[in-house]
Amino acid sequence: MTQRIQIEEIVEESNQGRSGGVFRCIGDDEESYFLKGLGVGRPDLAKEWICANLAKAFGLPVAGFALADVCITMCESFSQDWQRRIGHGTCFASREVKNVQWLEPGTMSAAVPEPLQNDLLVFDRWIRNEDRTRGNTNLLWVPHQDKLVVIDHNMAFDPDFETASFFQHHIFAAAIERVFSDLASIAEYQARMQAALADFHQWAEIAQNEWPWLDLEETREFELDSDALFAILNEYTSDKFWSMP
């Protein structure tokens, strides 16, 4: 069942991540969320939604997320800048995790269990996400629980994705040998990927229905090429996908 919330308050613009356009807000469930809206772009919101669901189905510790409604009356109360960057209608909300730190690769990455490092490397390769590097991890660490939280997938399905660059810069690049040279691991991942894709078309349909327009004035249609995204995700079945860089 798709979780949906109504945004009751925009608290402030957040410095979470490095792409900008993220706002801390309160939902009608009284939980705190980080909101991405119009400024991120509807295509990126669709990718964020699809990949958050895919990450959860794959078994990653992704932050809780929901589709979030911003009413037009609230939007009209914003400054012009916020109206342009938040908009109204459906946004994407990632639930705030309390008492976390931005994962620093030099001091914290060794605390992440190797199986989870492996999972993240494979998942990001799968969705063509080059936006999880040593300089910008897009990972949160809960120190009192020794727990990793995964966020931020709106840069997935990168049309300029380069495999060599991905493996060179990924925060868990050291996992390459553990995964991509082990036939048993590859077989296990292929089974997990196949299972995780079971609801892909449902997620894509929701994204298309929620974001049919690129603009608030509804003058430019947005058509999600779900077939192209599904084809990218099915590359895991090829030997080339698993070849060593």
Coordinates of C-alpha atoms in Angstrom, one line a residue, residues 131-238:
D131 CA 25.9 9.9 -6.9
R132 CA 27.3 7.9 -4.0
T133 CA 31.0 8.7 -3.9
R134 CA 33.6 9.2 -1.3
G135 CA 33.0 13.0 -1.6
N136 CA 29.2 12.7 -1.4
T137 CA 28.0 9.5 0.2
N138 CA 24.3 10.1 0.4
L139 CA 24.3 7.8 3.4
L140 CA 23.4 8.5 7.0
W141 CA 24.9 6.8 10.1
V142 CA 23.1 6.3 13.4
P143 CA 26.0 6.0 15.8
H144 CA 24.1 4.8 18.9
Q145 CA 22.7 1.9 16.8
D146 CA 25.6 1.3 14.4
K147 CA 23.0 1.5 11.7
L148 CA 23.2 2.8 8.1
V149 CA 20.4 4.7 6.4
V150 CA 20.2 5.0 2.6
I151 CA 18.8 8.1 1.0
D152 CA 18.7 10.1 -2.3
H153 CA 18.2 8.3 -5.6
N154 CA 17.0 11.1 -7.9
M155 CA 20.2 11.0 -9.9
A156 CA 19.6 7.3 -10.9
F157 CA 19.3 6.1 -14.5
D158 CA 22.1 8.6 -15.4
P159 CA 22.2 8.8 -19.2
D160 CA 25.9 9.6 -19.0
F161 CA 26.7 6.7 -16.7
E162 CA 30.2 5.3 -17.1
T163 CA 30.9 1.9 -15.6
A164 CA 34.7 2.6 -15.1
S165 CA 34.1 5.9 -13.4
F166 CA 31.4 4.4 -11.2
F167 CA 33.7 1.6 -9.9
Q168 CA 36.5 4.1 -9.4
H169 CA 34.6 6.6 -7.3
H170 CA 31.9 4.6 -5.4
I171 CA 32.4 4.8 -1.7
F172 CA 32.4 1.0 -1.5
A173 CA 34.5 0.3 -4.5
A174 CA 36.6 -2.1 -2.4
A175 CA 33.6 -4.6 -2.7
I176 CA 34.2 -5.1 -6.4
E177 CA 36.4 -8.2 -5.9
R178 CA 34.1 -9.7 -3.3
V179 CA 31.0 -9.5 -5.6
F180 CA 31.9 -9.4 -9.3
S181 CA 34.4 -12.2 -9.2
D182 CA 32.2 -14.6 -7.2
L183 CA 29.8 -16.7 -9.3
A184 CA 27.8 -17.7 -6.2
S185 CA 27.3 -14.1 -5.1
I186 CA 26.3 -13.1 -8.7
A187 CA 23.6 -15.8 -8.8
E188 CA 22.3 -14.7 -5.4
Y189 CA 22.1 -11.1 -6.5
Q190 CA 20.4 -12.0 -9.7
A191 CA 17.6 -13.8 -7.8
R192 CA 17.2 -10.8 -5.5
M193 CA 17.0 -8.4 -8.4
Q194 CA 14.4 -10.5 -10.2
A195 CA 12.3 -10.6 -7.0
A196 CA 12.7 -6.9 -6.4
L197 CA 11.5 -6.0 -9.9
A198 CA 8.1 -7.7 -9.4
D199 CA 6.2 -4.5 -8.7
F200 CA 8.2 -2.2 -11.0
H201 CA 5.4 -1.5 -13.4
Q202 CA 3.0 -0.7 -10.5
W203 CA 5.5 1.9 -9.2
A204 CA 6.0 3.4 -12.6
E205 CA 2.3 3.7 -13.2
I206 CA 1.9 5.5 -9.9
A207 CA 4.7 7.9 -10.8
Q208 CA 3.1 8.6 -14.2
N209 CA -0.3 9.2 -12.6
E210 CA 1.2 11.5 -9.8
W211 CA 3.4 13.6 -12.1
P212 CA 1.7 13.9 -15.5
W213 CA 3.0 17.4 -16.0
L214 CA 6.4 19.0 -15.9
D215 CA 5.0 22.4 -14.8
L216 CA 2.4 23.7 -12.4
E217 CA 0.6 25.4 -15.3
E218 CA 0.1 22.0 -16.9
T219 CA 1.3 23.1 -20.3
R220 CA 4.1 20.5 -20.7
E221 CA 3.3 16.8 -20.4
F222 CA 5.7 14.5 -18.7
E223 CA 5.9 11.0 -20.1
L224 CA 7.9 8.5 -18.1
D225 CA 9.7 6.1 -20.4
S226 CA 9.2 3.1 -18.0
D227 CA 10.1 0.6 -20.8
A228 CA 13.5 2.2 -21.1
L229 CA 14.0 2.2 -17.3
F230 CA 12.9 -1.5 -17.1
A231 CA 15.3 -2.4 -19.9
I232 CA 18.2 -0.8 -17.9
L233 CA 17.2 -2.7 -14.8
N234 CA 17.1 -6.0 -16.7
E235 CA 20.7 -5.7 -17.8
Y236 CA 21.5 -7.6 -14.6
T237 CA 20.7 -10.8 -16.6
S238 CA 23.6 -10.2 -19.0

